[in-house]
Amino acid sequence: MSKKKVSLSRYLVEQQRVDGHIPGDLRLLLEVVARASKSISQAVNKGELGEVMGSATTENVQGEMQKKLDIIANEVLIEANEWGGHLAAMASEEMEGIYVVPNRYPQGEYLLLFDPLDGSSNIDVNVSIGTIFSVLKKPEGARGVTEEDFFQQGSKQVAAGYCVFGPQTTLVLTVGDGVAMFTLDREQGSFVLTKEHVSIPADTQEFAINMSNMRHWDEPVKRYVDECLAGKEGPRGKDFNMRWVASMVADVHRILTRGGVFLYPWDKREPEKPGKLRLMYEANPMSWLIEQAGGAATNGRERILDIQPTKLHERVSVVLGSKNEVERITSYHTGL
Ligand code: P6P
């Protein structure tokens, strides 16, 4: 007898009812995000057939040329979530300020943050991309909602995840009870549980970094990568493999699936910036997933989830993945 298929809805109901992990409104929010992810997957999968490829004429708040699909994904997430009564406001990589739920809809107690389509430079070359999301609670007693209400440490997240649009469309989620993966069954149109209690090996022989930036790195990163490249004959006594998809969702998914370490460190190209990746809607959700799967995530010196944000789009240096590897890299930075 084939194993009974557990849908995302059933998993969330059980997390709500059996484990008491998530209130009804949070379950509703996650169902809506999953449904929006299916719509984004459909648009992404159309490729050239959907006339949504190529750049739009606008730039986003980061000054990056927006791809039409970036804009579509952002709109899908806004429209799917604004009317449900579970959210107070949203924040997106594609929007400068927060989006407060319009008065015509009931306000909820959650704050939703997202990178609607991360890795968008890969859209035109048909390489995996994804939607990253993070859920916070609106501060108790706050009347209305302001940008400052979003400035909470990543350790305050109540849910986090991503949906990777690759050979499969897979939703990866944590509500604080480990990491579960749901693969989209296109015939049924529903996400089906395909892996839970995801666990990352503490050691690895695979690192992910954009090697073309080597001359710009700080010494601790150069030391770490040089030791990996020295292989068996070097101080690590083992050979390493390298991967770099240039799509954080794809690189993190590989690490959750088979281990590894991912680095996007500070480099001297833009010394005033701590790194390229954004804290609130890229590093924080990915770091919580990695920690929930037994891995670690630091900015090279401190736990990413402990960083106190001061700006919505602030950037951060990221080292995440197999615990022992992250601890080694962090020790090279701190000397501890
Ligand atoms: P680079 C995609 O643009 C992104 O924000 C992450 O998904 C990815 O890890 C990184 O930037 C890739 O950056 O400099 O290698 O193109």
Tab-separated table of C-alpha atoms and ligand atoms in Angstrom:
chain	number	residue	atom	x	y	z
A	1	MET	CA	0.000	0.000	0.000
A	2	SER	CA	1.504	3.335	-1.023
A	3	LYS	CA	2.333	5.782	1.791
A	4	LYS	CA	-0.593	8.161	2.543
A	5	LYS	CA	0.041	11.565	0.990
A	6	VAL	CA	0.024	14.406	3.539
A	7	SER	CA	-0.923	17.737	2.000
A	8	LEU	CA	0.432	21.071	3.215
A	9	SER	CA	-3.040	21.864	4.555
A	10	ARG	CA	-3.138	18.682	6.629
A	11	TYR	CA	0.415	19.281	7.905
A	12	LEU	CA	-0.516	22.798	9.017
A	13	VAL	CA	-3.799	21.658	10.628
A	14	GLU	CA	-1.825	19.079	12.599
A	15	GLN	CA	0.771	21.682	13.576
A	16	GLN	CA	-2.134	23.806	14.793
A	17	ARG	CA	-4.257	21.126	16.436
A	18	VAL	CA	-1.853	18.408	17.525
A	19	ASP	CA	1.307	20.374	18.267
A	20	GLY	CA	-0.362	23.671	19.169
A	21	HIS	CA	2.463	25.292	17.279
A	22	ILE	CA	0.530	27.670	15.117
A	23	PRO	CA	-2.657	29.678	15.647
A	24	GLY	CA	-5.366	29.582	12.993
A	25	ASP	CA	-4.456	32.959	11.527
A	26	LEU	CA	-0.842	31.874	10.978
A	27	ARG	CA	-2.034	28.666	9.325
A	28	LEU	CA	-4.236	30.748	7.011
A	29	LEU	CA	-1.311	33.061	6.217
A	30	LEU	CA	0.932	30.136	5.275
A	31	GLU	CA	-1.791	28.581	3.101
A	32	VAL	CA	-2.159	31.908	1.260
A	33	VAL	CA	1.602	32.234	0.737
A	34	ALA	CA	1.671	28.670	-0.622
A	35	ARG	CA	-1.192	29.451	-3.019
A	36	ALA	CA	0.596	32.614	-4.181
A	37	SER	CA	3.761	30.553	-4.715
A	38	LYS	CA	1.802	28.242	-7.025
A	39	SER	CA	0.707	31.252	-9.098
A	40	ILE	CA	4.288	32.532	-9.285
A	41	SER	CA	5.439	29.044	-10.287
A	42	GLN	CA	2.931	29.049	-13.142
A	43	ALA	CA	4.188	32.425	-14.388
A	44	VAL	CA	7.848	31.384	-14.085
A	45	ASN	CA	7.232	28.064	-15.833
A	46	LYS	CA	5.726	29.827	-18.881
A	47	GLY	CA	9.100	31.433	-19.653
A	48	GLU	CA	9.130	33.000	-23.126
A	49	LEU	CA	5.594	31.727	-23.723
A	50	GLY	CA	4.289	34.066	-21.079
A	51	GLU	CA	5.896	37.219	-22.490
A	52	VAL	CA	7.134	37.951	-18.987
A	53	MET	CA	10.837	37.555	-19.656
A	54	GLY	CA	13.392	40.281	-19.954
A	55	SER	CA	13.655	43.476	-17.975
A	56	ALA	CA	10.864	45.829	-17.163
A	57	THR	CA	11.654	49.481	-17.663
A	58	THR	CA	11.714	50.190	-13.918
A	59	GLU	CA	14.403	49.869	-11.246
A	60	ASN	CA	13.760	48.600	-7.713
A	61	VAL	CA	14.734	50.328	-4.474
A	62	GLN	CA	18.117	48.594	-4.705
A	63	GLY	CA	18.706	50.339	-8.029
A	64	GLU	CA	18.553	46.957	-9.762
A	65	MET	CA	16.768	46.682	-13.106
A	66	GLN	CA	13.559	44.812	-12.273
A	67	LYS	CA	12.564	41.792	-14.285
A	68	LYS	CA	8.902	41.706	-15.227
A	69	LEU	CA	8.566	38.510	-13.175
A	70	ASP	CA	9.906	40.343	-10.088
A	71	ILE	CA	7.025	42.780	-10.397
A	72	ILE	CA	4.470	40.058	-11.128
A	73	ALA	CA	5.605	37.990	-8.136
A	74	ASN	CA	5.447	41.022	-5.869
A	75	GLU	CA	1.916	41.862	-7.012
A	76	VAL	CA	0.756	38.248	-6.620
A	77	LEU	CA	1.946	38.172	-3.006
A	78	ILE	CA	0.407	41.555	-2.164
A	79	GLU	CA	-2.964	40.755	-3.772
A	80	ALA	CA	-3.131	37.268	-2.252
A	81	ASN	CA	-2.416	38.453	1.296
A	82	GLU	CA	-3.999	41.894	1.728
A	83	TRP	CA	-7.689	40.882	2.145
A	84	GLY	CA	-7.448	37.831	4.442
A	85	GLY	CA	-7.467	39.668	7.783
A	86	HIS	CA	-4.345	37.856	9.041
A	87	LEU	CA	-1.806	40.581	8.199
A	88	ALA	CA	-1.145	44.105	9.419
A	89	ALA	CA	1.481	44.951	6.802
A	90	MET	CA	3.998	43.561	4.313
A	91	ALA	CA	7.557	44.435	3.285
A	92	SER	CA	9.271	43.400	0.072
A	93	GLU	CA	12.663	43.684	-1.582
A	94	GLU	CA	10.755	45.263	-4.478
A	95	MET	CA	9.141	48.049	-2.423
A	96	GLU	CA	10.918	50.943	-0.680
A	97	GLY	CA	8.504	51.245	2.235
A	98	ILE	CA	6.093	48.897	4.003
A	99	TYR	CA	2.682	48.093	2.540
A	100	VAL	CA	0.019	48.595	5.213
A	101	VAL	CA	-3.155	46.546	4.679
A	102	PRO	CA	-5.778	48.981	3.292
A	103	ASN	CA	-8.532	50.098	5.677
A	104	ARG	CA	-11.172	48.323	3.565
A	105	TYR	CA	-9.777	45.028	4.900
A	106	PRO	CA	-9.510	43.807	8.523
A	107	GLN	CA	-6.040	44.125	10.044
A	108	GLY	CA	-4.359	41.044	11.498
A	109	GLU	CA	-1.460	40.560	13.906
A	110	TYR	CA	1.223	39.322	11.507
A	111	LEU	CA	3.883	41.056	9.453
A	112	LEU	CA	4.938	39.342	6.207
A	113	LEU	CA	8.302	40.045	4.574
A	114	PHE	CA	9.447	38.604	1.271
A	115	ASP	CA	11.874	38.598	-1.580
A	116	PRO	CA	9.261	37.806	-4.227
A	117	LEU	CA	11.670	36.380	-6.765
A	118	ASP	CA	15.218	35.856	-5.539
A	119	GLY	CA	17.955	35.032	-8.030
A	120	SER	CA	16.064	36.882	-10.746
A	121	SER	CA	19.252	37.239	-12.836
A	122	ASN	CA	18.726	33.513	-13.528
A	123	ILE	CA	15.225	33.922	-14.957
A	124	ASP	CA	16.337	34.426	-18.565
A	125	VAL	CA	18.742	31.455	-18.461
A	126	ASN	CA	16.235	28.987	-17.013
A	127	VAL	CA	18.081	28.354	-13.746
A	128	SER	CA	16.256	27.758	-10.431
A	129	ILE	CA	14.913	30.853	-8.677
A	130	GLY	CA	12.617	31.259	-5.716
A	131	THR	CA	10.379	33.220	-3.372
A	132	ILE	CA	11.659	33.747	0.195
A	133	PHE	CA	9.314	34.713	3.046
A	134	SER	CA	9.512	35.555	6.735
A	135	VAL	CA	6.687	36.086	9.264
A	136	LEU	CA	6.879	38.254	12.384
A	137	LYS	CA	4.209	39.243	14.886
A	138	LYS	CA	3.176	42.858	15.155
A	139	PRO	CA	4.414	44.215	18.528
A	140	GLU	CA	1.786	43.893	21.286
A	141	GLY	CA	-0.432	46.903	21.763
A	142	ALA	CA	0.954	48.723	18.732
A	143	ARG	CA	-1.757	51.005	17.321
A	144	GLY	CA	-1.462	50.983	13.539
A	145	VAL	CA	1.788	49.691	12.096
A	146	THR	CA	5.042	51.408	11.208
A	147	GLU	CA	8.303	50.420	9.569
A	148	GLU	CA	9.903	50.244	13.033
A	149	ASP	CA	7.523	47.395	13.957
A	150	PHE	CA	9.436	45.275	11.435
A	151	PHE	CA	12.819	45.906	13.085
A	152	GLN	CA	12.831	42.655	15.067
A	153	GLN	CA	15.684	40.148	15.399
A	154	GLY	CA	15.409	37.049	13.210
A	155	SER	CA	14.984	34.985	16.385
A	156	LYS	CA	11.524	36.553	16.678
A	157	GLN	CA	10.237	34.958	13.460
A	158	VAL	CA	7.152	32.748	13.870
A	159	ALA	CA	7.422	31.185	10.390
A	160	ALA	CA	9.939	31.256	7.543
A	161	GLY	CA	10.446	29.505	4.261
A	162	TYR	CA	10.941	29.626	0.542
A	163	CYS	CA	9.499	28.152	-2.607
A	164	VAL	CA	12.124	27.031	-5.133
A	165	PHE	CA	11.056	27.031	-8.803
A	166	GLY	CA	13.339	24.420	-10.321
A	167	PRO	CA	12.877	20.963	-11.860
A	168	GLN	CA	10.314	20.636	-9.079
A	169	THR	CA	8.427	23.422	-7.336
A	170	THR	CA	9.142	22.779	-3.658
A	171	LEU	CA	7.935	24.737	-0.639
A	172	VAL	CA	10.296	24.548	2.368
A	173	LEU	CA	8.921	25.732	5.689
A	174	THR	CA	9.584	25.993	9.404
A	175	VAL	CA	7.252	27.129	12.180
A	176	GLY	CA	9.832	26.289	14.828
A	177	ASP	CA	9.284	22.521	14.827
A	178	GLY	CA	12.011	21.524	12.356
A	179	VAL	CA	12.005	21.898	8.576
A	180	ALA	CA	9.494	20.287	6.218
A	181	MET	CA	9.526	20.133	2.409
A	182	PHE	CA	6.431	19.995	0.182
A	183	THR	CA	6.617	19.204	-3.523
A	184	LEU	CA	3.959	20.635	-5.842
A	185	ASP	CA	1.836	17.854	-7.336
A	186	ARG	CA	0.818	19.607	-10.546
A	187	GLU	CA	-1.876	17.024	-11.336
A	188	GLN	CA	-3.617	17.738	-8.014
A	189	GLY	CA	-2.450	21.356	-7.835
A	190	SER	CA	-1.435	20.852	-4.193
A	191	PHE	CA	1.784	20.772	-2.168
A	192	VAL	CA	2.503	17.271	-0.779
A	193	LEU	CA	4.805	16.559	2.173
A	194	THR	CA	7.932	14.906	0.754
A	195	LYS	CA	10.419	15.400	3.607
A	196	GLU	CA	10.201	16.440	7.278
A	197	HIS	CA	12.664	16.762	10.162
A	198	VAL	CA	15.275	17.832	7.591
A	199	SER	CA	18.790	17.490	9.029
A	200	ILE	CA	22.038	18.994	7.719
A	201	PRO	CA	25.255	16.978	8.304
A	202	ALA	CA	27.586	18.866	10.689
A	203	ASP	CA	30.542	18.350	8.315
A	204	THR	CA	30.815	18.824	4.567
A	205	GLN	CA	33.168	18.776	1.595
A	206	GLU	CA	31.224	21.305	-0.461
A	207	PHE	CA	31.428	25.098	-0.296
A	208	ALA	CA	29.477	27.746	-2.197
A	209	ILE	CA	30.930	31.188	-2.876
A	210	ASN	CA	31.340	33.472	-5.909
A	211	MET	CA	35.056	32.850	-6.551
A	212	SER	CA	35.317	35.809	-8.945
A	213	ASN	CA	35.288	38.074	-5.870
A	214	MET	CA	38.378	36.413	-4.333
A	215	ARG	CA	40.669	39.451	-4.641
A	216	HIS	CA	38.116	41.521	-2.698
A	217	TRP	CA	37.693	39.188	0.306
A	218	ASP	CA	38.848	39.758	3.844
A	219	GLU	CA	41.714	37.569	5.116
A	220	PRO	CA	39.609	35.022	7.150
A	221	VAL	CA	37.536	34.157	4.047
A	222	LYS	CA	40.658	33.913	1.875
A	223	ARG	CA	42.235	31.571	4.458
A	224	TYR	CA	39.140	29.356	4.590
A	225	VAL	CA	38.763	29.041	0.802
A	226	ASP	CA	42.516	28.521	0.277
A	227	GLU	CA	42.421	25.627	2.768
A	228	CYS	CA	39.457	24.094	0.914
A	229	LEU	CA	41.318	24.453	-2.410
A	230	ALA	CA	44.468	22.867	-0.897
A	231	GLY	CA	42.414	19.682	-0.528
A	232	LYS	CA	43.833	16.424	0.870
A	233	GLU	CA	47.403	17.726	0.872
A	234	GLY	CA	46.391	20.855	2.781
A	235	PRO	CA	45.481	21.514	6.448
A	236	ARG	CA	41.943	20.177	6.000
A	237	GLY	CA	43.205	16.743	4.882
A	238	LYS	CA	40.265	16.295	2.509
A	239	ASP	CA	39.237	17.445	-0.959
A	240	PHE	CA	36.397	19.946	-1.410
A	241	ASN	CA	33.870	20.509	-4.181
A	242	MET	CA	32.530	23.963	-5.111
A	243	ARG	CA	29.058	25.013	-6.237
A	244	TRP	CA	27.672	28.505	-7.000
A	245	VAL	CA	24.200	28.846	-8.558
A	246	ALA	CA	24.004	32.610	-7.894
A	247	SER	CA	20.497	31.964	-6.608
A	248	MET	CA	20.432	31.853	-2.807
A	249	VAL	CA	17.268	29.731	-2.797
A	250	ALA	CA	18.923	27.085	-4.993
A	251	ASP	CA	22.179	27.088	-2.999
A	252	VAL	CA	20.365	26.887	0.353
A	253	HIS	CA	18.070	24.133	-0.952
A	254	ARG	CA	21.128	22.072	-1.903
A	255	ILE	CA	22.586	22.601	1.579
A	256	LEU	CA	19.322	21.582	3.287
A	257	THR	CA	19.240	18.538	1.023
A	258	ARG	CA	22.869	17.310	1.318
A	259	GLY	CA	24.857	19.693	3.522
A	260	GLY	CA	27.488	22.246	2.546
A	261	VAL	CA	28.427	25.799	3.438
A	262	PHE	CA	27.338	29.020	1.703
A	263	LEU	CA	29.274	32.281	1.960
A	264	TYR	CA	28.402	35.747	0.734
A	265	PRO	CA	30.907	37.699	2.814
A	266	TRP	CA	31.766	41.380	3.099
A	267	ASP	CA	34.194	42.413	0.415
A	268	LYS	CA	36.061	45.590	-0.352
A	269	ARG	CA	34.101	46.451	-3.507
A	270	GLU	CA	31.577	48.340	-1.342
A	271	PRO	CA	33.373	48.539	2.035
A	272	GLU	CA	30.627	50.622	3.640
A	273	LYS	CA	28.148	47.754	3.102
A	274	PRO	CA	28.371	44.656	5.375
A	275	GLY	CA	27.523	42.392	2.433
A	276	LYS	CA	25.235	41.981	-0.582
A	277	LEU	CA	22.361	39.949	0.876
A	278	ARG	CA	19.472	41.506	2.777
A	279	LEU	CA	18.953	40.695	6.434
A	280	MET	CA	15.174	40.907	6.866
A	281	TYR	CA	13.861	38.860	3.932
A	282	GLU	CA	16.825	36.778	2.774
A	283	ALA	CA	19.338	36.068	5.570
A	284	ASN	CA	16.879	35.833	8.496
A	285	PRO	CA	14.423	33.324	6.972
A	286	MET	CA	17.245	31.236	5.481
A	287	SER	CA	19.190	31.297	8.769
A	288	TRP	CA	16.202	30.097	10.788
A	289	LEU	CA	15.613	27.229	8.322
A	290	ILE	CA	19.300	26.257	8.508
A	291	GLU	CA	19.313	26.358	12.342
A	292	GLN	CA	16.051	24.391	12.526
A	293	ALA	CA	17.781	21.725	10.385
A	294	GLY	CA	20.742	21.556	12.801
A	295	GLY	CA	23.048	23.925	10.899
A	296	ALA	CA	24.454	27.336	11.847
A	297	ALA	CA	24.328	30.848	10.378
A	298	THR	CA	26.548	33.826	11.250
A	299	ASN	CA	27.675	37.062	9.637
A	300	GLY	CA	31.212	35.788	10.150
A	301	ARG	CA	31.228	36.941	13.761
A	302	GLU	CA	27.777	36.690	15.364
A	303	ARG	CA	24.590	34.662	14.953
A	304	ILE	CA	22.512	36.238	12.191
A	305	LEU	CA	19.271	35.686	14.109
A	306	ASP	CA	20.622	37.851	16.965
A	307	ILE	CA	21.299	40.910	14.769
A	308	GLN	CA	19.065	43.858	15.703
A	309	PRO	CA	17.829	45.433	12.417
A	310	THR	CA	17.746	49.224	12.062
A	311	LYS	CA	16.717	49.509	8.400
A	312	LEU	CA	14.202	47.551	6.280
A	313	HIS	CA	16.625	46.817	3.439
A	314	GLU	CA	19.820	46.519	5.414
A	315	ARG	CA	22.417	44.116	4.140
A	316	VAL	CA	24.456	41.509	5.967
A	317	SER	CA	27.418	39.206	5.419
A	318	VAL	CA	26.267	35.559	5.350
A	319	VAL	CA	27.988	32.300	6.301
A	320	LEU	CA	25.517	29.424	6.710
A	321	GLY	CA	25.217	25.652	6.482
A	322	SER	CA	26.958	22.656	8.076
A	323	LYS	CA	27.540	23.558	11.710
A	324	ASN	CA	31.195	22.579	12.097
A	325	GLU	CA	32.177	24.407	8.903
A	326	VAL	CA	30.354	27.602	9.913
A	327	GLU	CA	31.981	27.457	13.359
A	328	ARG	CA	35.408	27.102	11.731
A	329	ILE	CA	34.864	30.100	9.416
A	330	THR	CA	33.511	32.163	12.332
A	331	SER	CA	36.534	31.251	14.468
A	332	TYR	CA	38.844	32.497	11.673
A	333	HIS	CA	37.059	35.880	11.934
A	334	THR	CA	36.919	36.114	15.727
A	335	GLY	CA	40.157	34.300	16.575
A	336	LEU	CA	38.190	32.292	19.176
B	1	P6P	P1	26.383	37.229	-7.363
B	1	P6P	C1	20.648	36.907	-6.376
B	1	P6P	O1	20.764	38.124	-7.063
B	1	P6P	C2	21.283	37.072	-4.997
B	1	P6P	O2	20.631	38.082	-4.292
B	1	P6P	C3	21.257	35.739	-4.258
B	1	P6P	O3	20.161	34.972	-4.584
B	1	P6P	C4	22.552	35.088	-4.698
B	1	P6P	O4	23.086	34.202	-3.715
B	1	P6P	C5	23.489	36.271	-4.920
B	1	P6P	O5	22.663	37.418	-5.140
B	1	P6P	C6	24.376	36.059	-6.125
B	1	P6P	O6	25.249	37.165	-6.209
B	1	P6P	O7	27.246	38.415	-6.950
B	1	P6P	O8	27.140	35.929	-7.306
B	1	P6P	O9	25.640	37.409	-8.656
